[in-house]
Amino acid sequence: MAGIEGSPGSSMHGVTGREPVHAFSVASPIVPTDTTAKFDLPVDSEHKAKKFKLFSFANPHMRTFHLSWISFFTCFVSTFAAAPLVPIIRDNLNLTKSDIGNVGVASVSGSIFSRLVMGAVCDLLGPRYGCAFLVMLSAPTVFCMSLVSSAGGYVAVRFMIGFSLATFVSCQYWMSTMFNSKIIGTVNGTAAGWGNMGGGATQLIMPVLYDIIKKTGSTPFTAWRIAFFIPGWLHIIMGILVMTLGQDLPDGNRSALQKKGNVAKDQFGKVLWYAVTNYRTWIFALLYGYSMGVELSTDNVIAEYFYDRFDLKLHLAGIIAATFGMANLLARPFGGFASDYSARYFGMRGRLWTLWILQTLGGVFCLLLGRADSLPLAVAFMIIFSIGAQAACGATFGVIPFVSRRSLGIISGLAGAGGNFGSGLTQLLFFSTSKYTTEEGLEYMGIMIICCTLPVMLVHFPQWGSMFLPPNNKASEEHYYTSEYTEEEVQKGMHHNSLKFAENSRSERGNRISSAPTPPNATPNYV
Amino acid sequence: MATNACLVVSLWISCLLATSHATTFSSLQRTIILTASPQAGQVLKAGEDNITLTWSLNTTFPSGTDSYKDVTVELCYAPISQKDRGWRKTVDELAKDKTCQHNIVKKPYTSSNTTFTWTVRKDVPGATYFVRAYALDSAGREVAFGQTTDAHKTANLFEVEAIIGRHVSLDIASACFSAFSILSLLGFFFMDKRKGKPSK
């Protein structure tokens, strides 16, 4: 998986430190343009776009981008659609605090597994089918919400809806078939951030829908059920759009891929081994659990919190809660940018410090949010908390591409799973018993974030150093990345991609390097 | 930043003090006699059954009732329905108390017997309840109370069986849209496969 050019996260963009950070295009000498292709955007020899034109819907590249992120957004909307309506649902179904907490855990647990399965599905069927299948098969689960009449039913339905968050994988995978690896980082980061916004948008949409439906004459206990039809219809609409307007590859659909010979695939067992035995994988899985994970947990509890603690009306609580998730529009890309920017001067050490600072900031303001007694303070602290946590998500994926070259796909997947696991854990510990009030839960979650971010100090790259330790001058990037291959494999030449990556990653030494390496050679290495 | 925060906090505190002087439940006297028609343990159906309430002043209390202007009657949660549900918590400070969340009626105060019949609303959740009446002064502050249960809130409680909110029409619509989703997915998938075959 990781050996294939263009796999998620394999972007070389920004690696030399000389390319404009987060540029939206790749200049021609670096990657040659295929001038025979008739696409709306300049493309490389695989017909992947070299440019990212945000407000275009042109087939196939930008259209794919929009179909992809909107599908992911829709799944976030339906996964967290119940959260702002919990004050009504808890009365309808006679729920206790433990019920609500357990449901929150269930809503994020399903996708731990579905994200892993989706990787395989994308490999087998392609991302277009992966996305469409998931979105349309989870539509019935959203409609089932209107049938729920007990706590058990509620848990089951939200668990099943949670599977749809695996569209994250299909989204990122699909982008990598359409966009050149040099800009894929920016494209994927934007798509991921905008998809995550769904968790915020839903806090606005659902209370408004509920109010409108109530005004047409429904009782509250029926109105919330009807409101769930809208996310359900969105699933169906997006599924149909993906099937009809989407295509697997720039040139058409998947049958073309079957004909082409392929880059030698790596062995899954080996790739998994090198992912699992690299201690940094687990540290980043933990860290992502306390940036992305706490973001998901907060999505689940924040509207109810403002409704109960400050006695706000449902739609007002929803508006405030929405600003939490909507900050993803800019906060997540900002985190990636901050990581890249600090790397320019301080290399990898800068990236690690940036990550630690952003995530700890998030933790501190989460703690202050729990302590805040007045509404304006609570809102202010919540916003800063959201920026810290979401920027930390972006910064995490600024470091992960460097942890391993061979096992990048699996490490990204494990980090993602760690995110959901962290979310389930914090909801289980702090928000599902009456032992803590929600404000106490937020305080303790803030403390836990601060503590669980400390392990980033242990991440050490021999060639680049760590937060407190300088690099070992004798260590090299080549040695680090080739150590993932056995002697035999090195002799077979399987490590060449990693060597190239190692050369380009020298920029992670920061300003210490006297001469930066030349950009990767002009001829694409996937012929 | 810190001074701003202090200013906001002190403004908020002074507002709170100005309005309520933090009226507490324990400072109220039980001067009103309130009776409700449901028997202890009776189950009422939301949207269908009625509660008939009667309230009057307990004449054994010395007068001091000139301040009473209105009487508001509320449906309140019994302790068993508050368990593990922090959003229904009983707190002494009335502004923060969440015991009574469903208003039945608000009427001007008269010292003689007043009766009111109320149909249990459809949005009342399924739980165990008692009824409480507050006497309000002209500023809307609680000055006295009466309730159908004892001080420990264990006697004379009744239940409400709420509506579920489900409807056959919703169930059918759900089933139809779900079926549509699955069928159209399969439809498009097989159409694609058939289109794909000749091009191979």
PDB file of N, CA and C in Angstrom, chain A residues 91-92 219-221, chain B residues 42-51 75 102 118-127 129 158-165:
ATOM      1  N   ASP A  91     -35.850  12.664  26.818  1.00  0.00           N
ATOM      2  CA  ASP A  91     -37.161  12.631  27.451  1.00  0.00           C
ATOM      3  C   ASP A  91     -38.066  11.615  26.751  1.00  0.00           C
ATOM      4  N   ASN A  92     -37.952  11.534  25.433  1.00  0.00           N
ATOM      5  CA  ASN A  92     -38.807  10.616  24.681  1.00  0.00           C
ATOM      6  C   ASN A  92     -38.507   9.163  25.033  1.00  0.00           C
ATOM      7  N   THR A 219     -45.905  17.044  17.358  1.00  0.00           N
ATOM      8  CA  THR A 219     -45.494  17.086  18.759  1.00  0.00           C
ATOM      9  C   THR A 219     -43.976  16.914  18.792  1.00  0.00           C
ATOM     10  N   PRO A 220     -43.329  17.376  19.867  1.00  0.00           N
ATOM     11  CA  PRO A 220     -41.870  17.263  19.929  1.00  0.00           C
ATOM     12  C   PRO A 220     -41.358  15.851  19.697  1.00  0.00           C
ATOM     13  N   PHE A 221     -42.084  14.853  20.285  1.00  0.00           N
ATOM     14  CA  PHE A 221     -41.566  13.491  20.205  1.00  0.00           C
ATOM     15  C   PHE A 221     -41.699  12.888  18.823  1.00  0.00           C
TER      16      PHE A 221
ATOM     17  N   GLN B  42     -51.137   5.784  40.272  1.00  0.00           N
ATOM     18  CA  GLN B  42     -51.966   5.739  39.068  1.00  0.00           C
ATOM     19  C   GLN B  42     -51.140   6.108  37.836  1.00  0.00           C
ATOM     20  N   VAL B  43     -51.466   5.483  36.716  1.00  0.00           N
ATOM     21  CA  VAL B  43     -50.745   5.787  35.477  1.00  0.00           C
ATOM     22  C   VAL B  43     -51.661   6.572  34.557  1.00  0.00           C
ATOM     23  N   LEU B  44     -51.202   7.762  34.166  1.00  0.00           N
ATOM     24  CA  LEU B  44     -52.010   8.598  33.277  1.00  0.00           C
ATOM     25  C   LEU B  44     -51.412   8.560  31.885  1.00  0.00           C
ATOM     26  N   LYS B  45     -52.277   8.631  30.886  1.00  0.00           N
ATOM     27  CA  LYS B  45     -51.786   8.609  29.506  1.00  0.00           C
ATOM     28  C   LYS B  45     -51.642  10.042  28.998  1.00  0.00           C
ATOM     29  N   ALA B  46     -50.462  10.341  28.465  1.00  0.00           N
ATOM     30  CA  ALA B  46     -50.227  11.687  27.940  1.00  0.00           C
ATOM     31  C   ALA B  46     -51.134  11.925  26.749  1.00  0.00           C
ATOM     32  N   GLY B  47     -51.689  13.106  26.702  1.00  0.00           N
ATOM     33  CA  GLY B  47     -52.559  13.460  25.588  1.00  0.00           C
ATOM     34  C   GLY B  47     -53.995  13.032  25.781  1.00  0.00           C
ATOM     35  N   GLU B  48     -54.247  12.138  26.748  1.00  0.00           N
ATOM     36  CA  GLU B  48     -55.619  11.637  26.917  1.00  0.00           C
ATOM     37  C   GLU B  48     -56.202  11.969  28.277  1.00  0.00           C
ATOM     38  N   ASP B  49     -55.467  11.572  29.345  1.00  0.00           N
ATOM     39  CA  ASP B  49     -56.054  11.681  30.691  1.00  0.00           C
ATOM     40  C   ASP B  49     -55.949  13.085  31.270  1.00  0.00           C
ATOM     41  N   ASN B  50     -56.817  13.332  32.245  1.00  0.00           N
ATOM     42  CA  ASN B  50     -56.843  14.647  32.897  1.00  0.00           C
ATOM     43  C   ASN B  50     -56.358  14.583  34.328  1.00  0.00           C
ATOM     44  N   ILE B  51     -55.901  15.713  34.796  1.00  0.00           N
ATOM     45  CA  ILE B  51     -55.628  15.886  36.225  1.00  0.00           C
ATOM     46  C   ILE B  51     -56.485  17.049  36.690  1.00  0.00           C
ATOM     47  N   LEU B  75     -45.860  20.599  37.133  1.00  0.00           N
ATOM     48  CA  LEU B  75     -45.699  19.160  37.234  1.00  0.00           C
ATOM     49  C   LEU B  75     -44.216  18.906  37.519  1.00  0.00           C
ATOM     50  N   HIS B 102     -42.496  21.339  33.882  1.00  0.00           N
ATOM     51  CA  HIS B 102     -43.696  21.421  33.053  1.00  0.00           C
ATOM     52  C   HIS B 102     -44.748  22.268  33.741  1.00  0.00           C
ATOM     53  N   TRP B 118     -56.647  19.776  33.867  1.00  0.00           N
ATOM     54  CA  TRP B 118     -55.590  19.863  32.857  1.00  0.00           C
ATOM     55  C   TRP B 118     -55.448  18.533  32.163  1.00  0.00           C
ATOM     56  N   THR B 119     -55.387  18.576  30.824  1.00  0.00           N
ATOM     57  CA  THR B 119     -55.113  17.358  30.069  1.00  0.00           C
ATOM     58  C   THR B 119     -53.598  17.227  29.947  1.00  0.00           C
ATOM     59  N   VAL B 120     -53.090  16.079  30.322  1.00  0.00           N
ATOM     60  CA  VAL B 120     -51.637  15.878  30.280  1.00  0.00           C
ATOM     61  C   VAL B 120     -51.148  16.066  28.839  1.00  0.00           C
ATOM     62  N   ARG B 121     -50.221  16.992  28.675  1.00  0.00           N
ATOM     63  CA  ARG B 121     -49.778  17.338  27.326  1.00  0.00           C
ATOM     64  C   ARG B 121     -48.998  16.214  26.679  1.00  0.00           C
ATOM     65  N   LYS B 122     -48.947  16.264  25.368  1.00  0.00           N
ATOM     66  CA  LYS B 122     -48.270  15.191  24.640  1.00  0.00           C
ATOM     67  C   LYS B 122     -46.757  15.236  24.751  1.00  0.00           C
ATOM     68  N   ASP B 123     -46.208  16.385  25.172  1.00  0.00           N
ATOM     69  CA  ASP B 123     -44.748  16.443  25.250  1.00  0.00           C
ATOM     70  C   ASP B 123     -44.232  16.123  26.654  1.00  0.00           C
ATOM     71  N   VAL B 124     -45.108  15.642  27.521  1.00  0.00           N
ATOM     72  CA  VAL B 124     -44.666  15.284  28.873  1.00  0.00           C
ATOM     73  C   VAL B 124     -44.000  13.915  28.806  1.00  0.00           C
ATOM     74  N   PRO B 125     -42.754  13.811  29.270  1.00  0.00           N
ATOM     75  CA  PRO B 125     -42.066  12.522  29.179  1.00  0.00           C
ATOM     76  C   PRO B 125     -42.629  11.497  30.165  1.00  0.00           C
ATOM     77  N   GLY B 126     -42.390  10.246  29.895  1.00  0.00           N
ATOM     78  CA  GLY B 126     -42.815   9.185  30.785  1.00  0.00           C
ATOM     79  C   GLY B 126     -41.967   9.197  32.038  1.00  0.00           C
ATOM     80  N   ALA B 127     -42.582   9.440  33.192  1.00  0.00           N
ATOM     81  CA  ALA B 127     -41.828   9.514  34.445  1.00  0.00           C
ATOM     82  C   ALA B 127     -42.809   9.484  35.602  1.00  0.00           C
ATOM     83  N   TYR B 129     -44.304  11.528  38.881  1.00  0.00           N
ATOM     84  CA  TYR B 129     -44.451  12.955  39.174  1.00  0.00           C
ATOM     85  C   TYR B 129     -45.233  13.227  40.451  1.00  0.00           C
ATOM     86  N   PHE B 158     -47.619   9.832  41.153  1.00  0.00           N
ATOM     87  CA  PHE B 158     -48.316   9.149  40.063  1.00  0.00           C
ATOM     88  C   PHE B 158     -47.417   9.135  38.833  1.00  0.00           C
ATOM     89  N   GLU B 159     -47.790   8.291  37.898  1.00  0.00           N
ATOM     90  CA  GLU B 159     -46.946   8.145  36.712  1.00  0.00           C
ATOM     91  C   GLU B 159     -47.644   8.683  35.479  1.00  0.00           C
ATOM     92  N   VAL B 160     -46.848   9.087  34.528  1.00  0.00           N
ATOM     93  CA  VAL B 160     -47.393   9.465  33.226  1.00  0.00           C
ATOM     94  C   VAL B 160     -46.792   8.534  32.191  1.00  0.00           C
ATOM     95  N   GLU B 161     -47.660   7.972  31.377  1.00  0.00           N
ATOM     96  CA  GLU B 161     -47.181   7.131  30.278  1.00  0.00           C
ATOM     97  C   GLU B 161     -47.154   8.011  29.033  1.00  0.00           C
ATOM     98  N   ALA B 162     -45.970   8.292  28.555  1.00  0.00           N
ATOM     99  CA  ALA B 162     -45.842   9.254  27.461  1.00  0.00           C
ATOM    100  C   ALA B 162     -46.193   8.621  26.128  1.00  0.00           C
ATOM    101  N   ILE B 163     -46.426   9.476  25.149  1.00  0.00           N
ATOM    102  CA  ILE B 163     -46.556   8.962  23.781  1.00  0.00           C
ATOM    103  C   ILE B 163     -45.158   8.610  23.297  1.00  0.00           C
ATOM    104  N   ILE B 164     -45.109   7.666  22.381  1.00  0.00           N
ATOM    105  CA  ILE B 164     -43.799   7.274  21.869  1.00  0.00           C
ATOM    106  C   ILE B 164     -43.361   8.245  20.785  1.00  0.00           C
ATOM    107  N   GLY B 165     -44.307   8.715  20.005  1.00  0.00           N
ATOM    108  CA  GLY B 165     -43.957   9.637  18.930  1.00  0.00           C
ATOM    109  C   GLY B 165     -43.813   8.937  17.588  1.00  0.00           C
TER     110      GLY B 165
END
